[in-house]
Each structure stands twice: as structure tokens, then as C-alpha cells.
Amino acid sequence: MRLEAITWDRLGEQLAERLLDLKPADGGPWPRIAFDGAPAARPGDLAERVSQALRVHGRSSLVVGTEGFLRPASVRLEYGRRDVESYYSGWYDTGALWREVFGPLEPGGDGRVLPDLWDPVTDRATRSAYVQLPPGGVLLLHGPFLLRHWFPFDLSVHVLLSPGALRRRTPEAEHWTLPAFERYEHETDPAGAADVLVRADDPRHPAWSGPPV
């Protein structure tokens, strides 16, 4: 796949412009967008840029990070703090994401989305208020492993790091997570599955595959 150099600001603007005309596949009023990538790739930064660009166009959006839907420590760390299988398959509460984020945005839903559920620092419920996303508002969900759960995304963006860049940009204390991303690449092929691919090996000079047709 040929990638073209672009700035982060321009990338945010280009994606936002694409989303202005995006119609949800299920006929509902809320487009749902994935920003998939390892924490070191910082997909949430791109989601925030797109949100800001949408705001300039007068379009509402809600940025949600899957780190706000981690399972309690007693569950996700049941097999130890560095269990790769648990990190890959059991750290994130996908049931809560379906219930509190995607469910309200289905056709006939009320658009009331819970932006986060669990604080991993305090290991307690966040007790955040629900956010009302108006019709036409865009969900911008970011986090790792998003494309392996059959979430109903209307457009997906994968922020790619080469294995070397991923290792360099991941804190050494978190290197134990790297096999999970290798497995994700082999099992899901996020670079091939995503509608838009962004390569971010050099964080100052991203490249992308261009807007989806």
C-alpha cells in the first residue's frame, strides 16, 4: 500500500471532512469511528485532533478511550500483572463498551453514552455522568485491539508502528505487552482491515493511505 506524507493537523482535518458525509451503515444517526493502535502509537491524540476539526465544522463528537473501560484489577490481574493472554483478551470490558457506548447509538437508541466506567489508578468506578450525543454527533473511540471485537464501526483508522518503532516507543516496563500486539497483527491484520492506515514510526512525520473511497 502506498502511503503519502502528511502533517498531523492536516490529517485531522482530512478525516473530519470525510466524516461530515459519512452515513452509518445501520441507518442510525450516529457515525462510529475507530482509532485503533497500541498505546505507544497514541491513537487518542489523533481522535482528539479529529474532534477539534469537527468542532470547527459545527459537528458534535465524543472522544472515548478504552482505558476508561478496563476491568477491575482483581479481574484483569487474576493471572498476574504481566500475563499476555489476559492483556490481549481480558483487560478491557467489551461488554460494558457494547452496553454503555454502542448500545445507545443503535437505531432507536437515546444517544446517552457513558464516556468512562473504571479508573485504573484508583481501581474504582469513575461515576462519570452520561453524555448526550445529538443526532449526527460522531463517536470517536480509541484504544488497542479494537478491530478484533466486531464493534459496529462505520470507519476505522489504524495507527501503525513497525515492530522496531513499537519497541522503542513503548516504556521498558511495558515491553511484556509486545507479544500481544504481534499476535493481534497476525490474527487480525489491522493494517489491512482498517479503512485508513496511518504510519507513525516518526511521530513528527506521519504518512497515510489517503481517505477511503
PDB file of C-alpha atoms in Angstrom:
ATOM      1  CA  MET A   1       0.000   0.000   0.000  1.00  0.00           C
ATOM      2  CA  ARG A   2       1.338   3.415  -0.974  1.00  0.00           C
ATOM      3  CA  LEU A   3       1.424   5.955   1.842  1.00  0.00           C
ATOM      4  CA  GLU A   4       1.626   9.725   1.472  1.00  0.00           C
ATOM      5  CA  ALA A   5       3.345  12.125   3.852  1.00  0.00           C
ATOM      6  CA  ILE A   6       1.019  14.446   5.743  1.00  0.00           C
ATOM      7  CA  THR A   7       1.061  16.605   8.879  1.00  0.00           C
ATOM      8  CA  TRP A   8      -0.963  15.637  11.945  1.00  0.00           C
ATOM      9  CA  ASP A   9      -3.066  18.809  11.680  1.00  0.00           C
ATOM     10  CA  ARG A  10      -3.863  18.192   8.034  1.00  0.00           C
ATOM     11  CA  LEU A  11      -4.618  14.545   8.773  1.00  0.00           C
ATOM     12  CA  GLY A  12      -7.136  15.558  11.427  1.00  0.00           C
ATOM     13  CA  GLU A  13      -8.773  17.971   9.013  1.00  0.00           C
ATOM     14  CA  GLN A  14      -8.907  15.444   6.164  1.00  0.00           C
ATOM     15  CA  LEU A  15     -10.504  12.785   8.338  1.00  0.00           C
ATOM     16  CA  ALA A  16     -13.005  15.250   9.791  1.00  0.00           C
ATOM     17  CA  GLU A  17     -14.031  16.341   6.304  1.00  0.00           C
ATOM     18  CA  ARG A  18     -14.575  12.683   5.369  1.00  0.00           C
ATOM     19  CA  LEU A  19     -16.769  12.161   8.401  1.00  0.00           C
ATOM     20  CA  LEU A  20     -19.072  15.068   7.555  1.00  0.00           C
ATOM     21  CA  ASP A  21     -20.657  12.999   4.776  1.00  0.00           C
ATOM     22  CA  LEU A  22     -20.373   9.574   6.393  1.00  0.00           C
ATOM     23  CA  LYS A  23     -23.676   7.744   6.778  1.00  0.00           C
ATOM     24  CA  PRO A  24     -23.883   4.987   9.405  1.00  0.00           C
ATOM     25  CA  ALA A  25     -24.261   1.548   7.847  1.00  0.00           C
ATOM     26  CA  ASP A  26     -27.164   0.641  10.143  1.00  0.00           C
ATOM     27  CA  GLY A  27     -29.178   3.724   9.209  1.00  0.00           C
ATOM     28  CA  GLY A  28     -28.833   5.298  12.634  1.00  0.00           C
ATOM     29  CA  PRO A  29     -27.918   8.952  13.223  1.00  0.00           C
ATOM     30  CA  TRP A  30     -24.542   8.449  14.948  1.00  0.00           C
ATOM     31  CA  PRO A  31     -21.387   7.533  12.970  1.00  0.00           C
ATOM     32  CA  ARG A  32     -18.967   5.394  14.993  1.00  0.00           C
ATOM     33  CA  ILE A  33     -15.265   5.671  14.245  1.00  0.00           C
ATOM     34  CA  ALA A  34     -12.347   3.542  15.471  1.00  0.00           C
ATOM     35  CA  PHE A  35      -8.881   4.897  16.146  1.00  0.00           C
ATOM     36  CA  ASP A  36      -7.021   1.665  16.652  1.00  0.00           C
ATOM     37  CA  GLY A  37      -3.440   1.361  17.810  1.00  0.00           C
ATOM     38  CA  ALA A  38      -1.048   0.439  20.579  1.00  0.00           C
ATOM     39  CA  PRO A  39      -0.724   2.967  23.402  1.00  0.00           C
ATOM     40  CA  ALA A  40       2.718   3.913  22.057  1.00  0.00           C
ATOM     41  CA  ALA A  41       1.092   4.932  18.757  1.00  0.00           C
ATOM     42  CA  ARG A  42      -1.132   7.411  20.640  1.00  0.00           C
ATOM     43  CA  PRO A  43      -4.338   6.889  18.627  1.00  0.00           C
ATOM     44  CA  GLY A  44      -6.174   9.040  21.152  1.00  0.00           C
ATOM     45  CA  ASP A  45      -4.173  12.088  20.062  1.00  0.00           C
ATOM     46  CA  LEU A  46      -5.452  11.658  16.520  1.00  0.00           C
ATOM     47  CA  ALA A  47      -9.015  11.176  17.764  1.00  0.00           C
ATOM     48  CA  GLU A  48      -8.741  14.469  19.660  1.00  0.00           C
ATOM     49  CA  ARG A  49      -7.436  16.242  16.545  1.00  0.00           C
ATOM     50  CA  VAL A  50     -10.382  14.966  14.528  1.00  0.00           C
ATOM     51  CA  SER A  51     -12.775  16.062  17.268  1.00  0.00           C
ATOM     52  CA  GLN A  52     -11.330  19.568  17.216  1.00  0.00           C
ATOM     53  CA  ALA A  53     -11.601  19.713  13.421  1.00  0.00           C
ATOM     54  CA  LEU A  54     -15.221  18.543  13.562  1.00  0.00           C
ATOM     55  CA  ARG A  55     -15.970  21.278  16.086  1.00  0.00           C
ATOM     56  CA  VAL A  56     -14.739  23.875  13.574  1.00  0.00           C
ATOM     57  CA  HIS A  57     -17.289  22.467  11.124  1.00  0.00           C
ATOM     58  CA  GLY A  58     -20.044  22.738  13.734  1.00  0.00           C
ATOM     59  CA  ARG A  59     -20.283  18.969  14.203  1.00  0.00           C
ATOM     60  CA  SER A  60     -20.593  17.386  17.639  1.00  0.00           C
ATOM     61  CA  SER A  61     -18.379  14.462  18.604  1.00  0.00           C
ATOM     62  CA  LEU A  62     -17.417  12.456  21.649  1.00  0.00           C
ATOM     63  CA  VAL A  63     -13.936  11.024  22.212  1.00  0.00           C
ATOM     64  CA  VAL A  64     -13.951   7.825  24.277  1.00  0.00           C
ATOM     65  CA  GLY A  65     -10.861   5.848  25.269  1.00  0.00           C
ATOM     66  CA  THR A  66     -10.989   2.155  26.070  1.00  0.00           C
ATOM     67  CA  GLU A  67      -8.638   2.766  29.007  1.00  0.00           C
ATOM     68  CA  GLY A  68     -11.743   4.072  30.758  1.00  0.00           C
ATOM     69  CA  PHE A  69     -13.308   0.631  30.366  1.00  0.00           C
ATOM     70  CA  LEU A  70     -10.617  -1.507  31.926  1.00  0.00           C
ATOM     71  CA  ARG A  71     -11.835  -4.322  34.135  1.00  0.00           C
ATOM     72  CA  PRO A  72     -11.173  -4.099  37.895  1.00  0.00           C
ATOM     73  CA  ALA A  73      -7.656  -5.108  38.911  1.00  0.00           C
ATOM     74  CA  SER A  74      -8.967  -8.205  40.668  1.00  0.00           C
ATOM     75  CA  VAL A  75     -10.211  -9.454  37.292  1.00  0.00           C
ATOM     76  CA  ARG A  76      -7.632  -8.272  34.784  1.00  0.00           C
ATOM     77  CA  LEU A  77      -4.678  -9.179  37.009  1.00  0.00           C
ATOM     78  CA  GLU A  78      -6.034 -12.529  38.156  1.00  0.00           C
ATOM     79  CA  TYR A  79      -3.170 -14.354  36.437  1.00  0.00           C
ATOM     80  CA  GLY A  80      -0.508 -11.795  37.290  1.00  0.00           C
ATOM     81  CA  ARG A  81       0.470  -8.312  36.227  1.00  0.00           C
ATOM     82  CA  ARG A  82       2.293  -9.472  33.107  1.00  0.00           C
ATOM     83  CA  ASP A  83       0.060 -12.177  31.698  1.00  0.00           C
ATOM     84  CA  VAL A  84      -0.020 -11.591  27.942  1.00  0.00           C
ATOM     85  CA  GLU A  85      -3.169 -13.640  27.324  1.00  0.00           C
ATOM     86  CA  SER A  86      -5.100 -11.645  29.927  1.00  0.00           C
ATOM     87  CA  TYR A  87      -3.883  -8.364  28.449  1.00  0.00           C
ATOM     88  CA  TYR A  88      -4.919  -9.419  24.962  1.00  0.00           C
ATOM     89  CA  SER A  89      -8.279 -10.951  25.792  1.00  0.00           C
ATOM     90  CA  GLY A  90      -9.417  -9.854  29.220  1.00  0.00           C
ATOM     91  CA  TRP A  91      -8.227  -6.421  30.290  1.00  0.00           C
ATOM     92  CA  TYR A  92     -10.934  -4.406  28.527  1.00  0.00           C
ATOM     93  CA  ASP A  93     -14.600  -4.671  29.441  1.00  0.00           C
ATOM     94  CA  THR A  94     -16.020  -5.161  25.966  1.00  0.00           C
ATOM     95  CA  GLY A  95     -19.437  -5.982  27.414  1.00  0.00           C
ATOM     96  CA  ALA A  96     -19.577  -2.565  29.053  1.00  0.00           C
ATOM     97  CA  LEU A  97     -18.489  -0.921  25.788  1.00  0.00           C
ATOM     98  CA  TRP A  98     -21.338  -2.644  23.962  1.00  0.00           C
ATOM     99  CA  ARG A  99     -23.816  -1.699  26.680  1.00  0.00           C
ATOM    100  CA  GLU A 100     -22.756   1.846  27.538  1.00  0.00           C
ATOM    101  CA  VAL A 101     -21.241   3.137  24.293  1.00  0.00           C
ATOM    102  CA  PHE A 102     -22.523   1.240  21.256  1.00  0.00           C
ATOM    103  CA  GLY A 103     -25.977   0.284  22.516  1.00  0.00           C
ATOM    104  CA  PRO A 104     -27.206   3.873  22.986  1.00  0.00           C
ATOM    105  CA  LEU A 105     -26.042   4.702  19.437  1.00  0.00           C
ATOM    106  CA  GLU A 106     -28.016   1.964  17.709  1.00  0.00           C
ATOM    107  CA  PRO A 107     -31.040   2.975  15.627  1.00  0.00           C
ATOM    108  CA  GLY A 108     -33.738   3.894  18.101  1.00  0.00           C
ATOM    109  CA  GLY A 109     -31.179   4.495  20.877  1.00  0.00           C
ATOM    110  CA  ASP A 110     -31.242   7.566  23.076  1.00  0.00           C
ATOM    111  CA  GLY A 111     -27.680   8.760  22.347  1.00  0.00           C
ATOM    112  CA  ARG A 112     -26.721   8.841  26.052  1.00  0.00           C
ATOM    113  CA  VAL A 113     -23.165   7.493  26.188  1.00  0.00           C
ATOM    114  CA  LEU A 114     -21.081   6.763  29.272  1.00  0.00           C
ATOM    115  CA  PRO A 115     -17.618   8.211  28.492  1.00  0.00           C
ATOM    116  CA  ASP A 116     -15.794   6.022  31.020  1.00  0.00           C
ATOM    117  CA  LEU A 117     -16.595   3.439  33.651  1.00  0.00           C
ATOM    118  CA  TRP A 118     -13.482   2.499  35.622  1.00  0.00           C
ATOM    119  CA  ASP A 119     -10.440   4.425  36.854  1.00  0.00           C
ATOM    120  CA  PRO A 120      -7.384   2.116  36.661  1.00  0.00           C
ATOM    121  CA  VAL A 121      -5.406   4.361  39.033  1.00  0.00           C
ATOM    122  CA  THR A 122      -7.880   4.285  41.928  1.00  0.00           C
ATOM    123  CA  ASP A 123      -9.373   0.954  40.822  1.00  0.00           C
ATOM    124  CA  ARG A 124     -12.829   2.362  41.414  1.00  0.00           C
ATOM    125  CA  ALA A 125     -15.833   3.296  39.327  1.00  0.00           C
ATOM    126  CA  THR A 126     -15.462   6.780  37.835  1.00  0.00           C
ATOM    127  CA  ARG A 127     -19.122   7.684  38.387  1.00  0.00           C
ATOM    128  CA  SER A 128     -18.947   9.919  35.325  1.00  0.00           C
ATOM    129  CA  ALA A 129     -22.153  11.453  34.034  1.00  0.00           C
ATOM    130  CA  TYR A 130     -23.685  10.276  30.786  1.00  0.00           C
ATOM    131  CA  VAL A 131     -23.052  12.467  27.755  1.00  0.00           C
ATOM    132  CA  GLN A 132     -25.882  13.195  25.333  1.00  0.00           C
ATOM    133  CA  LEU A 133     -24.607  12.849  21.775  1.00  0.00           C
ATOM    134  CA  PRO A 134     -27.051  14.643  19.461  1.00  0.00           C
ATOM    135  CA  PRO A 135     -28.186  13.103  16.169  1.00  0.00           C
ATOM    136  CA  GLY A 136     -25.341  13.490  13.709  1.00  0.00           C
ATOM    137  CA  GLY A 137     -22.792  13.510  16.507  1.00  0.00           C
ATOM    138  CA  VAL A 138     -19.768  11.288  15.931  1.00  0.00           C
ATOM    139  CA  LEU A 139     -18.329   8.695  18.308  1.00  0.00           C
ATOM    140  CA  LEU A 140     -14.510   8.638  18.192  1.00  0.00           C
ATOM    141  CA  LEU A 141     -13.371   5.538  20.075  1.00  0.00           C
ATOM    142  CA  HIS A 142      -9.655   4.936  20.540  1.00  0.00           C
ATOM    143  CA  GLY A 143      -7.622   2.108  22.003  1.00  0.00           C
ATOM    144  CA  PRO A 144      -5.757  -1.121  21.210  1.00  0.00           C
ATOM    145  CA  PHE A 145      -7.170  -4.286  19.638  1.00  0.00           C
ATOM    146  CA  LEU A 146     -10.378  -2.556  18.524  1.00  0.00           C
ATOM    147  CA  LEU A 147     -10.718  -4.404  15.225  1.00  0.00           C
ATOM    148  CA  ARG A 148     -10.973  -7.892  16.741  1.00  0.00           C
ATOM    149  CA  HIS A 149     -14.270  -7.416  18.610  1.00  0.00           C
ATOM    150  CA  TRP A 150     -16.808  -6.950  15.788  1.00  0.00           C
ATOM    151  CA  PHE A 151     -17.703  -3.499  17.062  1.00  0.00           C
ATOM    152  CA  PRO A 152     -20.051  -1.760  14.560  1.00  0.00           C
ATOM    153  CA  PHE A 153     -17.659   0.867  13.267  1.00  0.00           C
ATOM    154  CA  ASP A 154     -18.619   2.902  10.220  1.00  0.00           C
ATOM    155  CA  LEU A 155     -14.992   3.815   9.566  1.00  0.00           C
ATOM    156  CA  SER A 156     -11.768   2.530  11.090  1.00  0.00           C
ATOM    157  CA  VAL A 157      -8.334   4.143  11.332  1.00  0.00           C
ATOM    158  CA  HIS A 158      -5.304   2.101  12.346  1.00  0.00           C
ATOM    159  CA  VAL A 159      -2.222   3.952  13.611  1.00  0.00           C
ATOM    160  CA  LEU A 160       0.645   1.643  12.722  1.00  0.00           C
ATOM    161  CA  LEU A 161       4.086   1.335  14.253  1.00  0.00           C
ATOM    162  CA  SER A 162       6.707  -1.021  12.868  1.00  0.00           C
ATOM    163  CA  PRO A 163       7.897  -3.648  15.378  1.00  0.00           C
ATOM    164  CA  GLY A 164      11.083  -1.673  15.946  1.00  0.00           C
ATOM    165  CA  ALA A 165       9.270   1.619  16.483  1.00  0.00           C
ATOM    166  CA  LEU A 166       6.738  -0.057  18.751  1.00  0.00           C
ATOM    167  CA  ARG A 167       9.530  -1.430  20.923  1.00  0.00           C
ATOM    168  CA  ARG A 168      11.379   1.892  21.026  1.00  0.00           C
ATOM    169  CA  ARG A 169       8.317   3.922  21.925  1.00  0.00           C
ATOM    170  CA  THR A 170       6.879   1.504  24.468  1.00  0.00           C
ATOM    171  CA  PRO A 171       8.226   2.064  28.001  1.00  0.00           C
ATOM    172  CA  GLU A 172      10.559  -0.746  29.017  1.00  0.00           C
ATOM    173  CA  ALA A 173       8.298  -1.685  31.919  1.00  0.00           C
ATOM    174  CA  GLU A 174       5.563  -2.435  29.359  1.00  0.00           C
ATOM    175  CA  HIS A 175       7.650  -4.479  26.923  1.00  0.00           C
ATOM    176  CA  TRP A 176       5.888  -7.582  28.213  1.00  0.00           C
ATOM    177  CA  THR A 177       2.805  -6.407  26.234  1.00  0.00           C
ATOM    178  CA  LEU A 178       4.612  -6.539  22.870  1.00  0.00           C
ATOM    179  CA  PRO A 179       3.744 -10.195  22.116  1.00  0.00           C
ATOM    180  CA  ALA A 180       0.056  -9.253  22.361  1.00  0.00           C
ATOM    181  CA  PHE A 181       0.451  -6.726  19.544  1.00  0.00           C
ATOM    182  CA  GLU A 182       2.383  -9.253  17.461  1.00  0.00           C
ATOM    183  CA  ARG A 183      -0.486 -11.694  17.934  1.00  0.00           C
ATOM    184  CA  TYR A 184      -3.021  -9.008  17.013  1.00  0.00           C
ATOM    185  CA  GLU A 185      -1.148  -8.310  13.798  1.00  0.00           C
ATOM    186  CA  HIS A 186      -1.099 -11.987  12.824  1.00  0.00           C
ATOM    187  CA  GLU A 187      -4.688 -12.760  13.793  1.00  0.00           C
ATOM    188  CA  THR A 188      -6.479  -9.578  12.737  1.00  0.00           C
ATOM    189  CA  ASP A 189      -4.170  -7.797  10.249  1.00  0.00           C
ATOM    190  CA  PRO A 190      -5.341  -4.358  11.405  1.00  0.00           C
ATOM    191  CA  ALA A 191      -3.247  -2.583   8.767  1.00  0.00           C
ATOM    192  CA  GLY A 192      -5.143  -4.446   6.066  1.00  0.00           C
ATOM    193  CA  ALA A 193      -8.534  -4.433   7.768  1.00  0.00           C
ATOM    194  CA  ALA A 194      -8.716  -0.711   8.556  1.00  0.00           C
ATOM    195  CA  ASP A 195     -10.299   1.761   6.144  1.00  0.00           C
ATOM    196  CA  VAL A 196      -7.492   4.254   6.754  1.00  0.00           C
ATOM    197  CA  LEU A 197      -3.887   3.420   7.615  1.00  0.00           C
ATOM    198  CA  VAL A 198      -1.619   5.924   9.331  1.00  0.00           C
ATOM    199  CA  ARG A 199       2.054   5.117   9.763  1.00  0.00           C
ATOM    200  CA  ALA A 200       3.621   6.899  12.711  1.00  0.00           C
ATOM    201  CA  ASP A 201       7.132   5.434  13.100  1.00  0.00           C
ATOM    202  CA  ASP A 202       8.455   9.002  13.149  1.00  0.00           C
ATOM    203  CA  PRO A 203       5.994  10.869  15.382  1.00  0.00           C
ATOM    204  CA  ARG A 204       6.916  14.156  13.671  1.00  0.00           C
ATOM    205  CA  HIS A 205       6.239  12.936  10.131  1.00  0.00           C
ATOM    206  CA  PRO A 206       3.210  10.645   9.725  1.00  0.00           C
ATOM    207  CA  ALA A 207       2.120   9.128   6.444  1.00  0.00           C
ATOM    208  CA  TRP A 208      -1.281   7.809   5.478  1.00  0.00           C
ATOM    209  CA  SER A 209      -3.133   5.797   2.881  1.00  0.00           C
ATOM    210  CA  GLY A 210      -5.457   8.639   1.942  1.00  0.00           C
ATOM    211  CA  PRO A 211      -9.195   8.994   2.531  1.00  0.00           C
ATOM    212  CA  PRO A 212     -11.394   5.941   1.945  1.00  0.00           C
ATOM    213  CA  VAL A 213     -13.306   5.925  -1.308  1.00  0.00           C
TER     214      VAL A 213
END
